[in-house]
Each structure stands twice: as C-alpha cells, then as structure tokens.
XYZ file of C-alpha atoms in Angstrom:
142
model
C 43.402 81.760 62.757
C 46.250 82.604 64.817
C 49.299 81.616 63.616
C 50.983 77.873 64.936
C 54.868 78.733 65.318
C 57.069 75.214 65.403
C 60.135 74.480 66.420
C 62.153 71.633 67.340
C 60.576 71.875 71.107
C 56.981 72.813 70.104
C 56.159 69.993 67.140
C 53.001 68.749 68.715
C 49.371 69.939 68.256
C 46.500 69.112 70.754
C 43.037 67.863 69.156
C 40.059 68.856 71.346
C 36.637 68.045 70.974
C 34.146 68.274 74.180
C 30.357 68.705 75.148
C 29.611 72.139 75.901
C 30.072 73.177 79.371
C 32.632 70.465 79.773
C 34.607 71.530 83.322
C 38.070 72.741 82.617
C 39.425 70.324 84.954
C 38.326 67.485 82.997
C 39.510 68.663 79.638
C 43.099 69.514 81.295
C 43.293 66.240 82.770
C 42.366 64.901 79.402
C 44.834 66.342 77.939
C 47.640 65.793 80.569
C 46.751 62.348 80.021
C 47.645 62.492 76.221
C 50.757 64.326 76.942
C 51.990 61.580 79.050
C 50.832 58.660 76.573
C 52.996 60.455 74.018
C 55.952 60.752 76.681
C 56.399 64.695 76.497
C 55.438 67.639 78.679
C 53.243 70.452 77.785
C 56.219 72.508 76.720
C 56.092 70.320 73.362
C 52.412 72.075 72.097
C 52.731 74.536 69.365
C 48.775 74.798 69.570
C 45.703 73.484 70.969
C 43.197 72.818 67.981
C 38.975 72.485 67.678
C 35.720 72.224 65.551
C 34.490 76.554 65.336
C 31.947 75.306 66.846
C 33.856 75.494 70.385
C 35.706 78.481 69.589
C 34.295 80.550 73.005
C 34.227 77.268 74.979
C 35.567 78.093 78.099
C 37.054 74.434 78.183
C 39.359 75.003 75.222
C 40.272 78.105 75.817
C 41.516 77.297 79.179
C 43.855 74.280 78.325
C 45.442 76.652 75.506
C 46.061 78.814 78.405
C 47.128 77.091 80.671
C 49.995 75.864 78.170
C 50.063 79.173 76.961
C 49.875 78.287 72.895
C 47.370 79.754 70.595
C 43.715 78.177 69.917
C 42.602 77.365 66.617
C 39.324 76.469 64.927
C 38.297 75.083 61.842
C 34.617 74.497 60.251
C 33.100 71.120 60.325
C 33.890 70.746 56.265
C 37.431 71.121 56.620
C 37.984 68.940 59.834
C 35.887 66.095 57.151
C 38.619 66.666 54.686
C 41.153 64.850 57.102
C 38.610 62.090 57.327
C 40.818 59.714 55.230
C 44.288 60.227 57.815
C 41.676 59.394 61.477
C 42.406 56.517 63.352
C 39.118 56.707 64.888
C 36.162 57.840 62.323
C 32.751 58.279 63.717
C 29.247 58.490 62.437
C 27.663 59.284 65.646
C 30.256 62.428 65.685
C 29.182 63.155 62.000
C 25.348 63.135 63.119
C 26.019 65.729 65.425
C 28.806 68.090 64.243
C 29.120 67.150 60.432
C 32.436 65.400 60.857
C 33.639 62.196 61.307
C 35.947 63.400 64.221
C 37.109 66.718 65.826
C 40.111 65.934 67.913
C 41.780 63.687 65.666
C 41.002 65.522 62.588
C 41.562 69.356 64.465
C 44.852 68.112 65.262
C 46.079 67.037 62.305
C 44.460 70.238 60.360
C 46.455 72.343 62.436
C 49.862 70.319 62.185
C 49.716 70.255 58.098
C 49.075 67.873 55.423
C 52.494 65.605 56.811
C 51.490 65.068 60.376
C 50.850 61.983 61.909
C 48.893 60.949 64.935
C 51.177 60.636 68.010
C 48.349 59.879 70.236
C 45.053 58.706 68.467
C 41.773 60.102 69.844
C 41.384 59.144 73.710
C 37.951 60.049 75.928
C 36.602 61.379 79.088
C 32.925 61.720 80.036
C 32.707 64.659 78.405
C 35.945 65.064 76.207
C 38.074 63.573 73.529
C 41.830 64.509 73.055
C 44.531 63.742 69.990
C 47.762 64.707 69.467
C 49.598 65.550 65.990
C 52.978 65.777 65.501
C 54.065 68.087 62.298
C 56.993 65.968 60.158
C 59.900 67.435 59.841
C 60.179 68.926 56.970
C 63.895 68.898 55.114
C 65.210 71.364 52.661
C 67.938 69.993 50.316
C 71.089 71.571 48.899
C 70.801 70.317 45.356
C-alpha cells in the first residue's frame, strides 16, 4: 500500500466502489460531487481508497490521478472490519464482494481507526463515493 501522507490541507480520504468498466467521467463526477457536499476542493484528498478487487480499474486509478494522491486497496475482510463505523451497510454489496460496503468502509480504512464520515456513501449508475476525514490527532506535554 502506498503510503497516505496528511496534513492540515490533505485530511480527507475518498471511498470508491464502482462496476467494472465504470467510465472515468462518471466516477470523477461522482466524486466532484462528494467534494462539494463536504464543502472542500480536491486539494483536501490525502488518498483515493477501494476494495483490491478494483485495484487495475481504470476508473479508480484515474480519479487518484487526476487529484494526483496515491490509490489504495484493501481485501474484502478488512473493508468488513469497519462494518460497525458505515452509515450505509449493505447485504446486496456483501453478496457480491464479501463486504457490507466498499466506499464507506475503504475510506475510513485508509483514514485510521479515528476517522469519521464527512460525506456518507452517495451513488451514480455505476458508482458509489464516501469521504473520511482522519481526526486530528493531539500530542500532550504532560
């Protein structure tokens, strides 16, 4: 996995999940759209984020480069272990993938174990799109 650098700008991480041969265009609208639901710009993504599944999905690979942040992929089982933090659980996803979500729960996976949703799961036709923002984390001086 490449490595997910944040920073004060870059706090967000963008969920993916998609049919396979999903256009580009619609995934980058997709995601556009979540972007402006959580009021930011694309300069605020420290990653884009997916099931392994769709690691060579052309889709995916072009909305992390288009922002130009790294792509990252999990397996199904760990994307289930965030089962418990999605807003939007499915079993129809499980069926299919062995999760019971991929954008939600890839975002989140990526951000770490004290992210929140900032934008819950939203859909296209062929598409769904989340966005995680990492907590910040504080350090004390005691």
């Amino acid at each position: 996995m490449d490595e997910i650098r944040f920073d004060t700008v870059r706090r967000l991480v963008l969920g993916l999940g998609c049919e396979r041969g999903t256009p580009a265009e619609e995934m980058l609208a997709l995601a556009e759209q979540a972007l402006r639901r959580a009021g930011v710009s694309g300069e605020a993504l420290a990653a884009v984020a997916s099931i392994d599944s769709r690691r060579s999905e052309p889709a995916v690979l072009a909305v992390a480069a288009h922002f130009s942040v790294p792509a990252v992929f999990f397996s199904a089982a760990r994307l289930e272990g965030e089962t418990p933090r999605l807003k939007n659980p499915s079993e129809i996803v499980f069926a299919r993938v062995g999760c019971h979500g991929v954008a939600e729960a890839a975002a989140l996976a990526a951000a770490g174990a004290s992210a929140e949703l900032a934008v819950a799961k939203i859909k296209s036709a062929h598409a769904t799109a989340a966005l995680a923002q990492r907590v910040a984390e504080f350090v004390s001086n005691q």
